[in-house]
Short mmCIF file of C-alpha atoms in Angstrom, two decimals:
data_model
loop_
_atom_site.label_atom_id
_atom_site.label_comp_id
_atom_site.label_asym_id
_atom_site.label_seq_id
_atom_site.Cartn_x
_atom_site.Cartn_y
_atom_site.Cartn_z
CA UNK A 1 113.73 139.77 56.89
CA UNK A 2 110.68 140.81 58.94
CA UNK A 3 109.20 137.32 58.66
CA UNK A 4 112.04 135.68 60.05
CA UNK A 5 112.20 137.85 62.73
CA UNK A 6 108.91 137.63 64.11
CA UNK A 7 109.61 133.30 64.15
CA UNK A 8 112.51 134.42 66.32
CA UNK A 9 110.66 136.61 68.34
CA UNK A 10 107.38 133.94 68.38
CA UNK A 11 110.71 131.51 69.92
CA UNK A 12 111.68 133.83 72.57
CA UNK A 13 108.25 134.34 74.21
CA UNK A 14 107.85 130.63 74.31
CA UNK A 15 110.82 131.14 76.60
CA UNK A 16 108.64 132.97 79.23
CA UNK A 17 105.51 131.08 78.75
CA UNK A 18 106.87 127.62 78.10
CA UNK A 19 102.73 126.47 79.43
CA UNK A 20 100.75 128.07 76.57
CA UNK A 21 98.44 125.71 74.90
CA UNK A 22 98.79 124.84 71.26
CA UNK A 23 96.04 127.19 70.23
CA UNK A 24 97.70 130.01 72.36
CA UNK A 25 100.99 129.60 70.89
CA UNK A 26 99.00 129.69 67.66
CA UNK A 27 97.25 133.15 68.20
CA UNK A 28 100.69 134.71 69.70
CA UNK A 29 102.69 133.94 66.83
CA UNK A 30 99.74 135.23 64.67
CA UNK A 31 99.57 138.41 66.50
CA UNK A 32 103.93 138.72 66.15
CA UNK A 33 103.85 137.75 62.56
CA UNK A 34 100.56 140.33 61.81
CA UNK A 35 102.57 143.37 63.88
CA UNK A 36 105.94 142.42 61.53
CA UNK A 37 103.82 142.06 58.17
CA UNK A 38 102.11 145.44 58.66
CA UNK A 39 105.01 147.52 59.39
CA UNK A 40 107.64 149.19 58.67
CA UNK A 41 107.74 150.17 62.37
CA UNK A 42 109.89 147.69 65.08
CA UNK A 43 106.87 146.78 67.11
CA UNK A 44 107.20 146.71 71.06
CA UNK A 45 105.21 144.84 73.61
CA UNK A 46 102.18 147.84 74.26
CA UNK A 47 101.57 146.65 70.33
CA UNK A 48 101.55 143.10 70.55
CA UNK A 49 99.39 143.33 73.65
CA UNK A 50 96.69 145.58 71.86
CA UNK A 51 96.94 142.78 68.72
CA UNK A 52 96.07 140.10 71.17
CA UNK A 53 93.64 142.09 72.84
CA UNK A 54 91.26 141.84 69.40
CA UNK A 55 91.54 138.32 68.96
CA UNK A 56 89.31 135.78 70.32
CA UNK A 57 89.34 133.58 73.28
CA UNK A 58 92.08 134.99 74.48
CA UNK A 59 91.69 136.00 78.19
CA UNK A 60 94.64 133.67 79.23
CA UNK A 61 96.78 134.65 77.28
CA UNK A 62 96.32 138.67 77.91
CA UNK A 63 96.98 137.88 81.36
CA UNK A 64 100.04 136.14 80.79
CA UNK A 65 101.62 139.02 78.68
CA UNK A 66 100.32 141.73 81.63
CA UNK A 67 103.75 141.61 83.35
CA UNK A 68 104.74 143.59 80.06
CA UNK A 69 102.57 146.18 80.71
CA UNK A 70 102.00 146.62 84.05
CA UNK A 71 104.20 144.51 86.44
CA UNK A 72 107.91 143.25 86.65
CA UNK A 73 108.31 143.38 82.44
CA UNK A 74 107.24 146.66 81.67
CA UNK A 75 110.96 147.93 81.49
CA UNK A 76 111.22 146.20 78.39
CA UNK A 77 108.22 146.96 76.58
CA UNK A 78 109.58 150.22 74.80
CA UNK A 79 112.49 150.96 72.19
CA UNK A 80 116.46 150.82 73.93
CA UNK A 81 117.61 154.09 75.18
CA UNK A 82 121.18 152.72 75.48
CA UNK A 83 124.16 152.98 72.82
CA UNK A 84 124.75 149.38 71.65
CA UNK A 85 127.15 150.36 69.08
CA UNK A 86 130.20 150.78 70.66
CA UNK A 87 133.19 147.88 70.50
CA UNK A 88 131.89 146.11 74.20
CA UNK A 89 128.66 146.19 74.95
CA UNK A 90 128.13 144.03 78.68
CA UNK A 91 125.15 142.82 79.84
CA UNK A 92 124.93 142.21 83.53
CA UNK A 93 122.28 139.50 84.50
CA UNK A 94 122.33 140.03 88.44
CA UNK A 95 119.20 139.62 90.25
CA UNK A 96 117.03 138.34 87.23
CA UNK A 97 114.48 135.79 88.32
CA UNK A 98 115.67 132.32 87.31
CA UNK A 99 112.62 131.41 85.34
CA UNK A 100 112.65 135.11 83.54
CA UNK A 101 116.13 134.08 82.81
CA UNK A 102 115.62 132.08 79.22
CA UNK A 103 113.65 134.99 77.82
CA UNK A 104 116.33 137.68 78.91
CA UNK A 105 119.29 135.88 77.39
CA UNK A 106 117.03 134.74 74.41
CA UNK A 107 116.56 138.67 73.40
CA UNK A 108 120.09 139.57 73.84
CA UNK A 109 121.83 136.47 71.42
CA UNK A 110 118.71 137.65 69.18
CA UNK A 111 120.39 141.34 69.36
CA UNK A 112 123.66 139.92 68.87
CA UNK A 113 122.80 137.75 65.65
CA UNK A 114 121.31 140.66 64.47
CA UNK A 115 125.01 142.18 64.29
CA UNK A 116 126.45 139.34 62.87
CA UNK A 117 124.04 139.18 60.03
CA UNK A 118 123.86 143.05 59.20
CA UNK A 119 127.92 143.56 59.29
CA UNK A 120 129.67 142.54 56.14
CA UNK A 121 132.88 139.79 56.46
CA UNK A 122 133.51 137.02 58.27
CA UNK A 123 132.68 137.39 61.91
CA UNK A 124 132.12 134.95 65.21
CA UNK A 125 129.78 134.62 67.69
CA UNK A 126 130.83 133.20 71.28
CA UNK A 127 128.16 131.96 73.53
CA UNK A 128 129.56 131.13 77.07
CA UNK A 129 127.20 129.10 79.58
CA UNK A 130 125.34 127.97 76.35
CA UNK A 131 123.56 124.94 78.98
CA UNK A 132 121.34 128.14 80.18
CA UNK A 133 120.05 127.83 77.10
CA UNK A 134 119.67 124.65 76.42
CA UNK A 135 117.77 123.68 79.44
CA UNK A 136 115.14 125.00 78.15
CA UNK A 137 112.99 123.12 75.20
CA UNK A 138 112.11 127.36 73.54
CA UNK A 139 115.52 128.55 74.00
CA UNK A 140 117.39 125.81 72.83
CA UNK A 141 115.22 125.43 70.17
CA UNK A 142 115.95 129.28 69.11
CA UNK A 143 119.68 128.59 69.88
CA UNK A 144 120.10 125.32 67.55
CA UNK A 145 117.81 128.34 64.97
CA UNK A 146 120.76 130.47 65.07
CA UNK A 147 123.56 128.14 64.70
CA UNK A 148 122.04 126.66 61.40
CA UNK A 149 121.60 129.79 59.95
CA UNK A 150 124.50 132.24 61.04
CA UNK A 151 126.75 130.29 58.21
CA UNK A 152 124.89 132.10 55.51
CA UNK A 153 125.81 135.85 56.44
CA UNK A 154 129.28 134.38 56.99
CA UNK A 155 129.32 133.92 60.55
CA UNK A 156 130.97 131.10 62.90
CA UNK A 157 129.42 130.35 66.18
CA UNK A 158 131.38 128.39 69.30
CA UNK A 159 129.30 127.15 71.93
CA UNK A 160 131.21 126.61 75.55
CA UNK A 161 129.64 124.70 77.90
CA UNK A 162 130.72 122.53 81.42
CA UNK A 163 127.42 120.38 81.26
CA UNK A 164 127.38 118.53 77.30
CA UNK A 165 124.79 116.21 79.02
CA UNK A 166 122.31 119.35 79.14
CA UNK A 167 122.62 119.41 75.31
CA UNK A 168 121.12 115.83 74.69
CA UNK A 169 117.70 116.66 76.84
CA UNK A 170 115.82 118.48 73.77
CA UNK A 171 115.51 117.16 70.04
CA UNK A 172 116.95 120.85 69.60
CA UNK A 173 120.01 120.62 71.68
CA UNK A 174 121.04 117.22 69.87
CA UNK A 175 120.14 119.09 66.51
CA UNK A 176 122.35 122.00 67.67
CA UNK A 177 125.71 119.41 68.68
CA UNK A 178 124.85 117.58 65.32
CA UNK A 179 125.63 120.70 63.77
CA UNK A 180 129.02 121.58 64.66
CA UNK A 181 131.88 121.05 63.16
CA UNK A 182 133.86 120.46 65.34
CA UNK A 183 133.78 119.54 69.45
CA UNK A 184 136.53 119.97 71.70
CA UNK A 185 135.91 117.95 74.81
CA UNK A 186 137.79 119.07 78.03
CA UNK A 187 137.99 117.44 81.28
CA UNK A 188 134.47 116.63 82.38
CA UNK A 189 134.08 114.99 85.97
CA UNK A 190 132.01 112.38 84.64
CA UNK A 191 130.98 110.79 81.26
CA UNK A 192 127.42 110.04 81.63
CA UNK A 193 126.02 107.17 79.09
CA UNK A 194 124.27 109.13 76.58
CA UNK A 195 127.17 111.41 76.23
CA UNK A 196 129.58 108.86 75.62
CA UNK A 197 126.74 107.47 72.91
CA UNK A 198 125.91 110.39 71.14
CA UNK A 199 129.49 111.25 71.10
CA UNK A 200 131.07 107.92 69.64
CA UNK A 201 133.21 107.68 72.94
CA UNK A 202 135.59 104.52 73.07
CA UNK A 203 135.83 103.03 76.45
CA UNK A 204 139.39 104.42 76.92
CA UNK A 205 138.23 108.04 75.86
CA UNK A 206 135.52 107.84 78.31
CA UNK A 207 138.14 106.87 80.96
CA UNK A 208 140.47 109.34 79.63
CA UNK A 209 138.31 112.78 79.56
CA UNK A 210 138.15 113.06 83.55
CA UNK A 211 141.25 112.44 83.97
CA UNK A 212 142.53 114.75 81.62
CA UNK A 213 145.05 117.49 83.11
CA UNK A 214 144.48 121.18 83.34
CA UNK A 215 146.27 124.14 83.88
CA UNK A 216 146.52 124.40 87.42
CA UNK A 217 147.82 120.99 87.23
CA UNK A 218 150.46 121.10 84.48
CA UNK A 219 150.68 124.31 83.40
CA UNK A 220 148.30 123.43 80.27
CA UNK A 221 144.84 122.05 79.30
CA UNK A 222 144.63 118.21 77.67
CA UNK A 223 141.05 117.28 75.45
CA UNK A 224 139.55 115.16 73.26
CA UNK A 225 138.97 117.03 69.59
CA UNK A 226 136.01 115.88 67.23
CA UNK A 227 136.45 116.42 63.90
CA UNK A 228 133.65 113.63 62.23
CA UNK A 229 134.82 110.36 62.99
CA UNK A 230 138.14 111.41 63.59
CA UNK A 231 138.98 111.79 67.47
CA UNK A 232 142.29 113.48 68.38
CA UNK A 233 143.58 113.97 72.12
CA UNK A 234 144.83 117.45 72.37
CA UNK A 235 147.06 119.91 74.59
CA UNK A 236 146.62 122.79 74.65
CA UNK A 237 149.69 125.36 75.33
CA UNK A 238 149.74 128.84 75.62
CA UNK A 239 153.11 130.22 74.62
CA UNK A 240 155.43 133.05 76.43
CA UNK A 241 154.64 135.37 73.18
CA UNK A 242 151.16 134.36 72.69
CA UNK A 243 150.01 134.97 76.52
CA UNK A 244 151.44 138.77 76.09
CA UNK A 245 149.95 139.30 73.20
CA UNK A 246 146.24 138.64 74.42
CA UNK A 247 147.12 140.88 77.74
CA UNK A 248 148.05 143.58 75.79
CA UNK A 249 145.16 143.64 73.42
CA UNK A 250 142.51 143.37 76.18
CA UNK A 251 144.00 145.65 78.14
CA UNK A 252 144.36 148.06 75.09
CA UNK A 253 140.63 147.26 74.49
CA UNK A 254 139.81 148.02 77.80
CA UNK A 255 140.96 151.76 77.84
CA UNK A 256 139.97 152.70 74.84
CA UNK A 257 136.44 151.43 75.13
CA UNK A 258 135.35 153.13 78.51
CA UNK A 259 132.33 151.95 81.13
CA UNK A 260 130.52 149.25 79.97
CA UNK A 261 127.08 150.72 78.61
CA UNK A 262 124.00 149.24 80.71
CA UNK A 263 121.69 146.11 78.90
CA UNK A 264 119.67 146.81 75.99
CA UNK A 265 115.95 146.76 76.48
CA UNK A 266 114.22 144.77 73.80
CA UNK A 267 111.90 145.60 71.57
CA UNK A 268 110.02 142.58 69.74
#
């Protein structure tokens, strides 16, 4: 759906700009939404520049979208050159600024919803570090997006995570843990008050979660599992058959994939 897209892609640049005015977020997702609507070409940044370029009052905003055509973003204003179809696809993420950070990650889960919604069957999306996200009020806003909706092309989405605190700092990160199903709290060094709140924590499972073993300790992990009101302390054991079964799957995937193909540039 070309509408929906251009909200997503509205969401990401807020990533990158998270100080445009009200009136300037206004004309950029008017520009996005007026690219998507007149179609059936995938727009790219030289486009949505040009749109902006014949609004009105605008001169701000032009110069903050300038990096895309002339400065350290112009390698992603243009279509992808690289093969994303293949079984891996890895992303490396060295050396990007941290405040150009958001918006890069933003674009690639984009890409990767994308593939969960146009393949048919049940599929899963894993989103490591997810608190990158989070930090940020755009991106965790488009994150908490994607986990609402990713149930209706019959997807499943796990979020992992060392900071849960991170998750309670936007009205979209709260929305995003309210929509699980499940949460499977592992050892966390500390259980800061609003955690403990927001999760239900009892004073003995607040106690509990740091000093809850892990492997290099006992040969296994220990948690606390979620399910609704229901809170179950967990370990979690690996068996003999189990543990071979994973190393010779990944390593199988490993050889028959090849190199891992470079990032994916964007297009909006």
């Amino acid at each position: 759906d070309r509408a929906e897209k251009a909200g997503r892609v509205g969401a990401i640049l807020r990533t990158l700009f998270p100080s445009l005015r009200d009136e300037e977020s206004a004309a950029l997702d008017a520009a996005v939404s007026r690219l998507y609507d007149r179609g059936p070409e995938i727009p790219v940044f030289s486009d949505l520049l040009a749109e902006v370029d014949r609004g009105p009052a605008t001169e701000r905003l032009e110069a903050l979208l300038e990096p895309f055509r002339s400065g350290s973003l112009r390698s992603v204003n243009g279509p992808t050159s690289v093969n994303v179809e293949t079984n891996v696809v890895s992303v490396d993420f060295r050396g990007i600024p941290e405040d150009h950070l958001p918006f890069h990650l933003a674009y690639v889960l984009d890409w990767a919803y994308g593939r969960l919604r146009d393949r048919p069957g049940p599929k899963l999306l894993v989103i490591d570090e997810a608190h990158l996200l989070v930090r940020h009020g755009a991106t965790a806003e488009f994150l908490d997006r994607i986990v609402r909706h990713v149930r209706h092309f019959q997807g499943g989405v796990v979020v992992l995570s060392q900071h849960p605190d991170d998750f309670l700092l936007h009205p979209s990160g709260r929305s995003l843990l309210g929509n699980l199903r499940a949460t499977f709290l592992l050892r966390l060094t500390h259980v800061a008050p609003d955690v403990r709140a927001f999760f239900g924590l009892t004073d003995a499972e607040a106690e509990w979660i740091p000093r809850a073993r892990l492997p290099r300790e006992a040969g296994y992990s220990e948690g606390l599992l979620r399910l609704g009101d229901l809170h179950l302390p967990i370990a979690l054991v690996a068996s003999t058959p189990e543990y071979d079964f994973l190393v010779r799957v990944l390593a199988s995937s490993s050889a028959s994939t090849g190199p891992h193909p470079a990032p994916p540039t964007p297009r909006l």
